Amino acid sequence: MRLGDSDAAPGESSECVVPPADEARSPYALAQDGLAELVEAAVQAQRVEAMNAAMRVDLIFLTVSYALRSEEAFVAPSLSPQRRRELARRAVTAELATALHLPERTMEHQIDEAWALSTVLPATLGAMRDGLISSRHAGVIVDETADLDNEPALRARLDERLAVVAASTTAATLRRSARALREELQVESIAERHRAARAERRVELEPARDGLAWLHALLPAADALLIKDRLDRVARAAVDTGAHSDARVADQLRADAARDLLLHGRLPNESEFAAAVATARPTVHVTVPALTLIGVSAEPGQLDGYGPIDDDTARRICARAQSFIRLLTDPVSGTVLDVDRTSYRPPADLKRWLQVRDGTCRFPGCNRRAIRCETDHTIGWEDGGCTAFDNMANLCPMHHHLKHETSWSVRHLTDGVLEWRSPAGRTHVTHPGRRIPGGADSTGPPGRETGARRAIAESPPAGSKMPEFDEAPPF
């Protein structure tokens, strides 16, 4: 019925029936709204959980502080002051452990963590109280600042900056960020600390259940990563060639290969891993500033999958270890310059450069190493996207499929930053593992907008709301 038309008899009122707002919207938009509400509810539940965790920290700290202030009520007065304090802490640890049904070792760890948060990490504890970071994030910050008693100013700066970083990243990514930030802020050179830490290398045996045991080896990071990469390649080779005699998974194959290598030293020809070990060549990326390589600078190198390494180790790797891919960075901008590409498949040098830039899969929260990922065009090749560093990123197979086969979407911003949009309409920003300075994309051919540069020009401004998929989802 048109507005103004009426079939009503004279003297009778007529009304225009307006359909409910929800009926005017598409099923896709309604589904998006419903999902958004449920995801937001989960986020709020996590905030409440974090706030409760902060309350637990406060209560543990208050309980232990009270026991220490009142130590004369719980410990024999004949003991020395130091001994009284020690026993008062042990007593309250046992008190809490039995009341909360926790092992005393676990309770000791929680007390140490609560003490650090309450006394020297106010920004981290404040973020927990506000529900911005979880207890796991807080634990990472405690661990990464635990040995800085003699450097309170450094610990305070790390506390403030890591509390901000933790609010928008996973705990695993936060640990890598904390390690890199410590190297950036620490006065003592990484070479001096590496020499001191190297003296602690060792192998330890940890009994496990059901007749098994853990064998831990504390080694220089470069050696450990090469060993792990070799075991990965041996496991894949054994699967590809069908050499293994059963359906063991990759973890089991890596463990069996490590066992055979360590037990026998040199594998006999009849070993199922002999052929794979003979052909597997481990590879790890190391990025070294040019001035560091020639000995002019002591700036750390970057070991892919680990983080900063001292300049001496970086130079030694570049000079002697042929199994490392050596990439030099510009001494001023810190980036490897590259030019636009005109073919679909990225050449080897561009693929390596992207692996070093990204470090890991670029989906929010994914920490799979870039070397194990697939190179993806942010704007599809068939849609006019170029094979260029500003239109490509590394995605693990699972998240590569997620991007192309679901309503997850992504756009490539400047400096290698990716902005993801979820099916519920939430936005997530991921940053490359290596800093890409602004203006680096000026190395593309002059007068031509390529890759993500064209996408940025055609996309809504960064602060604007992304359009809803009212008609059909974007996949």
Coordinates of C-alpha atoms in Angstrom, one line a residue:
M1 CA 0.0 0.0 0.0
R2 CA 1.4 3.4 -1.0
L3 CA 1.6 6.1 1.7
G4 CA -1.5 8.2 1.5
D5 CA -3.7 5.5 -0.1
S6 CA -6.5 4.2 2.0
D7 CA -9.2 1.6 1.7
A8 CA -10.7 2.5 5.0
A9 CA -14.3 3.6 5.2
P10 CA -15.1 7.2 5.8
G11 CA -14.7 8.1 9.5
E12 CA -12.2 5.2 10.1
S13 CA -8.5 5.9 10.8
S14 CA -5.8 4.3 8.6
E15 CA -2.2 3.4 9.6
C16 CA 0.9 2.8 7.5
V17 CA 2.5 -0.5 8.7
V18 CA 6.3 -0.2 8.8
P19 CA 8.2 -3.5 8.9
P20 CA 10.6 -4.0 11.8
A21 CA 14.1 -2.7 11.3
D22 CA 15.6 -6.2 11.4
E23 CA 13.3 -7.3 8.5
A24 CA 14.8 -4.6 6.3
R25 CA 18.3 -5.9 6.7
S26 CA 19.9 -8.7 4.8
P27 CA 20.5 -12.1 6.4
Y28 CA 24.2 -11.5 6.1
A29 CA 24.1 -8.3 8.1
L30 CA 21.9 -9.9 10.8
A31 CA 24.4 -12.8 11.0
Q32 CA 27.3 -10.4 11.3
D33 CA 25.5 -8.5 14.1
G34 CA 24.7 -11.7 16.0
L35 CA 28.3 -12.9 15.8
A36 CA 29.6 -9.5 16.9
E37 CA 27.4 -9.5 20.0
L38 CA 28.6 -13.0 21.0
V39 CA 32.3 -12.2 20.4
E40 CA 31.9 -9.0 22.4
A41 CA 30.4 -11.0 25.2
A42 CA 33.4 -13.3 25.1
V43 CA 35.7 -10.3 25.2
Q44 CA 33.9 -8.9 28.3
A45 CA 34.1 -12.3 30.0
Q46 CA 37.8 -12.3 29.5
R47 CA 38.0 -8.8 30.9
V48 CA 36.2 -9.9 34.0
E49 CA 38.5 -12.9 34.3
A50 CA 41.6 -10.6 34.0
M51 CA 40.1 -8.3 36.7
N52 CA 39.5 -11.3 39.0
A53 CA 43.1 -12.4 38.4
A54 CA 44.3 -8.9 39.4
M55 CA 42.2 -9.2 42.6
R56 CA 43.8 -12.5 43.3
V57 CA 47.3 -10.9 42.9
D58 CA 46.3 -8.1 45.3
L59 CA 45.0 -10.6 47.9
I60 CA 48.1 -12.8 47.7
F61 CA 50.3 -9.8 48.1
L62 CA 48.3 -8.4 51.0
T63 CA 48.3 -11.8 52.7
V64 CA 52.0 -12.3 52.5
S65 CA 52.7 -8.7 53.4
Y66 CA 50.5 -9.1 56.5
A67 CA 52.3 -12.3 57.5
L68 CA 55.7 -10.6 57.2
R69 CA 54.7 -7.6 59.2
S70 CA 53.3 -9.8 61.9
E71 CA 56.1 -12.4 61.8
E72 CA 56.6 -12.4 65.6
A73 CA 53.1 -13.9 65.9
F74 CA 54.0 -16.9 63.7
V75 CA 57.7 -17.5 64.2
A76 CA 59.8 -18.2 67.3
P77 CA 61.3 -14.8 68.6
S78 CA 64.6 -16.5 69.4
L79 CA 65.5 -16.7 65.7
S80 CA 67.5 -14.1 63.8
P81 CA 65.5 -11.4 62.0
Q82 CA 66.5 -12.9 58.6
R83 CA 65.5 -16.4 59.6
R84 CA 62.2 -15.2 61.1
R85 CA 61.3 -13.5 57.8
E86 CA 62.3 -16.5 55.8
L87 CA 60.2 -18.9 58.0
A88 CA 57.2 -16.4 58.0
R89 CA 57.2 -16.5 54.3
R90 CA 57.4 -20.3 54.2
A91 CA 54.6 -20.5 56.7
V92 CA 52.2 -18.2 54.8
T93 CA 53.1 -20.0 51.6
A94 CA 52.1 -23.3 53.1
E95 CA 49.0 -21.6 54.5
L96 CA 47.9 -20.4 51.1
A97 CA 48.8 -23.6 49.3
T98 CA 46.7 -25.8 51.7
A99 CA 43.8 -23.4 51.6
L100 CA 43.8 -23.1 47.8
H101 CA 44.6 -26.8 47.2
L102 CA 47.8 -26.0 45.3
P103 CA 51.3 -27.5 45.4
E104 CA 53.7 -25.3 47.4
R105 CA 56.0 -24.9 44.4
T106 CA 53.0 -23.5 42.5
M107 CA 52.1 -21.3 45.3
E108 CA 55.7 -20.0 45.6
H109 CA 55.6 -19.0 42.0
Q110 CA 52.3 -17.2 42.4
I111 CA 53.6 -15.3 45.4
D112 CA 56.8 -14.3 43.5
E113 CA 54.7 -13.1 40.6
A114 CA 52.2 -11.2 42.8
W115 CA 55.1 -9.6 44.7
A116 CA 56.8 -8.4 41.5
L117 CA 53.5 -7.1 40.0
S118 CA 52.6 -5.2 43.2
T119 CA 56.0 -3.7 44.0
V120 CA 57.9 -3.1 40.7
L121 CA 55.5 -3.5 37.8
P122 CA 52.6 -1.1 38.5
A123 CA 51.7 -0.5 34.8
T124 CA 51.3 -4.2 34.2
L125 CA 49.2 -4.7 37.3
G126 CA 47.1 -1.7 36.4
A127 CA 46.4 -3.1 32.9
M128 CA 45.3 -6.4 34.6
R129 CA 43.0 -4.4 37.0
D130 CA 41.4 -2.7 34.0
G131 CA 40.9 -6.0 32.3
L132 CA 43.2 -5.2 29.4
I133 CA 45.7 -8.0 29.7
S134 CA 45.4 -11.6 31.0
S135 CA 47.4 -13.2 33.9
R136 CA 49.4 -15.1 31.2
H137 CA 50.5 -11.8 29.6
A138 CA 51.4 -10.4 33.1
G139 CA 53.5 -13.6 33.7
V140 CA 55.5 -13.0 30.6
I141 CA 56.3 -9.5 31.7
V142 CA 57.3 -10.7 35.1
D143 CA 59.6 -13.4 33.6
E144 CA 61.2 -11.0 31.1
T145 CA 62.0 -8.4 33.8
A146 CA 62.9 -10.8 36.7
D147 CA 66.6 -10.4 36.5
L148 CA 66.6 -6.6 36.4
D149 CA 66.8 -5.8 40.2
N150 CA 70.0 -3.9 39.6
E151 CA 68.4 -1.9 36.7
P152 CA 65.2 -0.4 38.2
A153 CA 65.0 2.3 35.5
L154 CA 65.1 -0.2 32.7
R155 CA 62.5 -2.4 34.4
A156 CA 60.2 0.6 34.8
R157 CA 60.5 1.5 31.1
L158 CA 59.8 -2.1 30.1
D159 CA 56.8 -2.3 32.5
E160 CA 55.2 0.8 30.9
R161 CA 55.9 -0.2 27.3
L162 CA 55.1 -3.9 27.5
A163 CA 51.8 -3.3 29.4
V164 CA 50.7 -1.3 26.3
V165 CA 52.0 -4.0 23.8
A166 CA 50.4 -6.8 25.8
A167 CA 46.9 -5.3 25.4
S168 CA 46.9 -6.0 21.6
T169 CA 48.9 -9.2 21.2
T170 CA 49.2 -12.8 22.3
A171 CA 51.5 -13.9 25.1
A172 CA 53.9 -15.7 22.8
T173 CA 54.3 -12.6 20.6
L174 CA 54.6 -10.5 23.7
R175 CA 57.6 -12.6 24.8
R176 CA 59.4 -11.9 21.5
S177 CA 58.6 -8.2 21.7
A178 CA 59.9 -8.1 25.3
R179 CA 63.2 -9.7 24.2
A180 CA 63.7 -7.3 21.4
L181 CA 62.7 -4.3 23.5
R182 CA 65.2 -5.3 26.2
E183 CA 68.0 -5.4 23.7
E184 CA 67.0 -2.0 22.5
L185 CA 66.9 -0.4 25.9
Q186 CA 69.6 -2.3 27.8
V187 CA 72.9 -0.4 28.3
E188 CA 75.1 -3.5 28.7
S189 CA 76.0 -4.8 25.2
I190 CA 74.4 -8.0 24.0
A191 CA 77.8 -9.4 23.3
E192 CA 78.8 -9.1 27.0
R193 CA 75.6 -10.8 28.1
H194 CA 75.9 -13.5 25.5
R195 CA 79.3 -14.4 26.8
A196 CA 78.1 -14.6 30.3
A197 CA 75.0 -16.6 29.3
R198 CA 77.0 -19.0 27.1
A199 CA 78.8 -20.2 30.2
E200 CA 75.5 -21.6 31.4
R201 CA 75.0 -24.0 28.5
R202 CA 74.2 -27.5 29.7
V203 CA 72.0 -30.6 29.1
E204 CA 69.5 -31.6 31.7
L205 CA 67.3 -34.7 32.2
E206 CA 63.8 -34.2 33.6
P207 CA 61.8 -37.4 34.4
A208 CA 58.3 -37.6 33.0
R209 CA 55.4 -40.0 33.4
D210 CA 55.0 -43.5 32.0
G211 CA 58.6 -44.4 31.4
L212 CA 59.5 -41.2 29.5
A213 CA 61.9 -38.3 30.2
W214 CA 62.6 -34.8 28.8
L215 CA 66.1 -34.1 27.6
H216 CA 66.7 -30.3 27.7
A217 CA 69.7 -28.7 26.0
L218 CA 70.5 -25.0 26.7
L219 CA 72.5 -23.9 23.7
P220 CA 73.4 -20.7 21.7
A221 CA 70.3 -19.7 19.9
A222 CA 71.9 -20.1 16.4
D223 CA 72.9 -23.7 17.1
A224 CA 69.5 -24.6 18.6
L225 CA 67.6 -23.2 15.7
L226 CA 69.8 -25.0 13.2
I227 CA 69.3 -28.3 15.1
K228 CA 65.5 -27.8 15.2
D229 CA 65.4 -26.9 11.5
R230 CA 67.5 -30.0 10.6
L231 CA 65.1 -32.2 12.6
D232 CA 62.1 -30.6 10.8
R233 CA 63.6 -31.4 7.4
V234 CA 64.5 -34.9 8.4
A235 CA 60.9 -35.5 9.5
R236 CA 59.5 -34.1 6.3
A237 CA 61.9 -36.1 4.2
A238 CA 61.0 -39.3 6.0
V239 CA 57.4 -38.6 5.3
D240 CA 57.9 -37.7 1.7
T241 CA 60.0 -40.7 0.8
G242 CA 57.9 -43.1 2.8
A243 CA 61.0 -44.3 4.7
H244 CA 59.2 -44.5 8.1
S245 CA 57.6 -47.8 8.8
D246 CA 54.4 -46.5 10.5
A247 CA 52.1 -43.6 10.7
R248 CA 54.0 -41.5 13.2
V249 CA 53.3 -37.8 13.3
A250 CA 56.0 -35.2 12.8
D251 CA 56.7 -34.7 16.5
Q252 CA 57.4 -38.4 16.9
L253 CA 59.6 -38.5 13.8
R254 CA 61.6 -35.5 15.1
A255 CA 62.1 -37.1 18.5
D256 CA 63.1 -40.5 16.9
A257 CA 65.6 -38.8 14.6
A258 CA 67.2 -36.9 17.4
R259 CA 67.4 -40.1 19.5
D260 CA 69.1 -42.0 16.7
L261 CA 71.6 -39.2 16.0
L262 CA 72.5 -38.7 19.6
L263 CA 72.7 -42.4 20.5
H264 CA 74.7 -43.5 17.4
G265 CA 76.5 -40.4 16.5
R266 CA 76.5 -41.4 12.8
L267 CA 73.5 -43.3 11.5
P268 CA 74.1 -46.7 9.9
N269 CA 72.8 -47.1 6.4
E270 CA 70.0 -49.3 7.5
S271 CA 68.5 -46.6 9.7
E272 CA 65.2 -45.3 8.4
F273 CA 66.5 -41.7 8.8
A274 CA 69.9 -42.2 7.2
A275 CA 69.0 -40.9 3.8
A276 CA 67.0 -38.0 5.2
V277 CA 69.8 -37.0 7.5
A278 CA 72.4 -37.1 4.6
T279 CA 70.3 -34.8 2.4
A280 CA 68.7 -32.4 4.9
R281 CA 70.5 -29.1 5.1
P282 CA 69.2 -26.8 7.9
T283 CA 68.6 -23.2 7.0
V284 CA 67.9 -20.2 9.2
H285 CA 67.7 -16.5 8.2
V286 CA 70.1 -14.1 9.8
T287 CA 69.8 -10.4 9.0
V288 CA 72.9 -8.3 9.6
P289 CA 73.3 -4.5 9.3
A290 CA 76.0 -3.7 6.7
L291 CA 78.0 -1.6 9.2
T292 CA 77.9 -4.5 11.7
L293 CA 79.2 -6.9 9.1
I294 CA 82.3 -4.7 8.3
G295 CA 83.0 -4.2 12.0
V296 CA 82.1 -0.5 12.2
S297 CA 78.9 -1.0 14.3
A298 CA 78.0 -3.3 17.2
E299 CA 74.3 -3.2 16.3
P300 CA 72.8 -6.7 16.9
G301 CA 71.8 -9.0 14.0
Q302 CA 68.4 -10.6 13.9
L303 CA 68.1 -14.4 13.9
D304 CA 64.8 -15.5 12.4
G305 CA 62.6 -17.3 14.9
Y306 CA 64.6 -16.0 17.9
G307 CA 65.4 -12.3 17.9
P308 CA 68.6 -10.2 18.5
I309 CA 72.0 -11.9 18.5
D310 CA 75.3 -10.2 19.3
D311 CA 77.4 -8.7 16.5
D312 CA 80.3 -11.2 16.8
T313 CA 78.0 -14.1 16.4
A314 CA 76.2 -12.4 13.4
R315 CA 79.6 -11.8 11.7
R316 CA 80.7 -15.4 12.4
I317 CA 77.6 -16.8 10.9
C318 CA 77.9 -14.7 7.8
A319 CA 81.5 -15.6 7.3
R320 CA 81.5 -19.3 8.0
A321 CA 78.0 -20.8 8.1
Q322 CA 77.0 -21.6 4.6
S323 CA 73.7 -22.9 5.7
F324 CA 72.5 -19.4 6.6
I325 CA 70.9 -17.1 4.1
R326 CA 72.7 -13.8 4.4
L327 CA 70.7 -10.7 3.8
L328 CA 72.3 -7.2 4.2
T329 CA 70.2 -4.2 5.3
D330 CA 70.7 -0.6 4.4
P331 CA 72.8 1.0 7.2
V332 CA 70.5 4.1 7.3
S333 CA 66.9 2.8 6.8
G334 CA 67.4 -0.7 8.1
T335 CA 65.6 -2.3 5.2
V336 CA 66.4 -4.3 2.1
L337 CA 65.3 -2.2 -0.8
D338 CA 63.3 -3.9 -3.5
V339 CA 61.4 -3.0 -6.7
D340 CA 58.0 -3.8 -8.1
R341 CA 57.5 -7.2 -9.8
T342 CA 55.4 -7.9 -12.9
S343 CA 55.0 -11.7 -12.6
Y344 CA 52.6 -13.7 -10.4
R345 CA 55.2 -15.9 -8.7
P346 CA 57.6 -14.0 -6.4
P347 CA 61.2 -14.5 -7.2
A348 CA 63.5 -16.1 -4.6
D349 CA 65.0 -12.8 -3.4
L350 CA 61.6 -11.2 -2.9
K351 CA 60.3 -14.3 -1.1
R352 CA 63.3 -14.3 1.3
W353 CA 62.9 -10.6 1.9
L354 CA 59.3 -11.0 2.8
Q355 CA 60.2 -13.9 5.2
V356 CA 62.7 -11.7 7.0
R357 CA 60.3 -8.7 7.1
D358 CA 57.3 -10.7 8.4
G359 CA 59.1 -13.1 10.7
T360 CA 55.8 -15.1 11.3
C361 CA 52.4 -15.6 9.7
R362 CA 50.8 -12.2 9.5
F363 CA 47.4 -13.3 10.7
P364 CA 46.6 -11.9 14.2
G365 CA 48.0 -14.0 16.9
C366 CA 49.7 -16.6 14.7
N367 CA 53.3 -17.3 15.5
R368 CA 54.2 -19.9 12.8
R369 CA 57.5 -19.0 11.3
A370 CA 57.4 -17.2 7.9
I371 CA 59.7 -19.8 6.4
R372 CA 56.9 -22.3 6.9
C373 CA 54.3 -20.1 5.4
E374 CA 52.9 -19.3 1.9
T375 CA 53.4 -15.9 0.2
D376 CA 50.0 -14.3 -0.4
H377 CA 48.9 -11.4 -2.6
T378 CA 46.9 -9.1 -0.4
I379 CA 45.0 -7.9 -3.5
G380 CA 44.6 -10.9 -5.7
W381 CA 46.7 -11.1 -8.9
E382 CA 43.5 -11.7 -10.8
D383 CA 42.0 -8.5 -9.3
G384 CA 45.0 -6.3 -10.4
G385 CA 47.3 -6.8 -7.4
C386 CA 51.0 -6.9 -8.2
T387 CA 53.7 -9.2 -7.0
A388 CA 55.4 -6.5 -4.9
F389 CA 56.6 -6.2 -1.3
D390 CA 53.8 -3.8 -0.5
N391 CA 51.1 -6.2 -1.7
M392 CA 52.4 -9.5 -0.3
A393 CA 52.6 -11.1 3.1
N394 CA 53.3 -14.5 4.6
L395 CA 50.3 -16.6 5.7
C396 CA 50.4 -20.1 7.1
P397 CA 48.2 -22.6 5.0
M398 CA 45.4 -22.5 7.5
H399 CA 45.1 -18.7 7.6
H400 CA 45.7 -18.5 3.8
H401 CA 42.6 -20.5 3.3
L402 CA 40.8 -18.5 5.9
K403 CA 41.5 -15.3 4.0
H404 CA 40.3 -16.6 0.7
E405 CA 37.4 -18.9 1.8
T406 CA 35.7 -17.0 4.6
S407 CA 34.6 -13.4 5.3
W408 CA 37.9 -12.5 7.0
S409 CA 39.4 -9.7 4.9
V410 CA 42.7 -7.8 5.0
R411 CA 44.2 -4.6 3.5
H412 CA 47.8 -3.7 3.3
L413 CA 48.7 -0.4 4.9
T414 CA 52.0 1.4 4.7
D415 CA 55.2 0.2 6.3
G416 CA 54.2 -3.5 6.0
V417 CA 51.3 -3.1 8.4
L418 CA 48.2 -5.3 7.8
E419 CA 44.7 -4.4 8.9
W420 CA 42.4 -7.4 9.2
R421 CA 38.6 -7.4 9.5
S422 CA 36.8 -10.3 11.1
P423 CA 33.4 -11.7 10.2
A424 CA 31.9 -9.9 13.2
G425 CA 33.3 -6.6 12.0
R426 CA 36.2 -6.3 14.5
T427 CA 39.5 -4.9 13.2
H428 CA 43.0 -6.2 14.1
V429 CA 46.3 -4.7 13.1
T430 CA 49.5 -6.8 12.7
H431 CA 53.0 -5.4 12.3
P432 CA 55.9 -6.9 10.5
G433 CA 58.7 -8.6 12.5
R434 CA 61.2 -6.2 11.1
R435 CA 60.7 -2.4 11.0
I436 CA 60.0 -1.2 7.5
P437 CA 60.6 2.6 7.5
G438 CA 58.1 4.9 5.9
G439 CA 59.0 5.8 2.3
A440 CA 60.6 2.4 1.6
D441 CA 57.9 1.7 -1.1
S442 CA 59.2 4.7 -3.1
T443 CA 61.6 2.2 -4.7
G444 CA 58.8 1.1 -7.0
P445 CA 58.7 2.3 -10.6
P446 CA 58.0 6.1 -10.7
G447 CA 54.6 7.3 -11.7
R448 CA 52.9 3.9 -11.1
E449 CA 50.7 2.9 -8.1
T450 CA 51.3 -0.7 -7.4
G451 CA 50.1 -3.4 -5.0
A452 CA 48.7 -2.0 -1.7
R453 CA 49.5 1.6 -2.7
R454 CA 46.6 1.4 -5.1
A455 CA 44.4 -0.4 -2.5
I456 CA 45.1 2.4 0.1
A457 CA 44.1 5.1 -2.4
E458 CA 40.8 3.3 -3.1
S459 CA 40.0 2.2 0.4
P460 CA 38.1 4.1 3.1
P461 CA 40.3 6.2 5.5
A462 CA 41.9 4.3 8.4
G463 CA 39.4 5.7 11.0
S464 CA 36.3 5.1 8.9
K465 CA 33.9 2.2 9.4
M466 CA 34.3 -0.6 6.9
P467 CA 31.2 -1.3 4.9
E468 CA 28.9 -4.1 6.0
F469 CA 28.2 -7.0 3.6
D470 CA 24.5 -6.3 3.3
E471 CA 24.0 -8.1 -0.1
A472 CA 26.5 -10.9 0.0
P473 CA 29.6 -11.8 2.1
P474 CA 33.0 -10.9 0.5
F475 CA 34.2 -14.3 -0.5

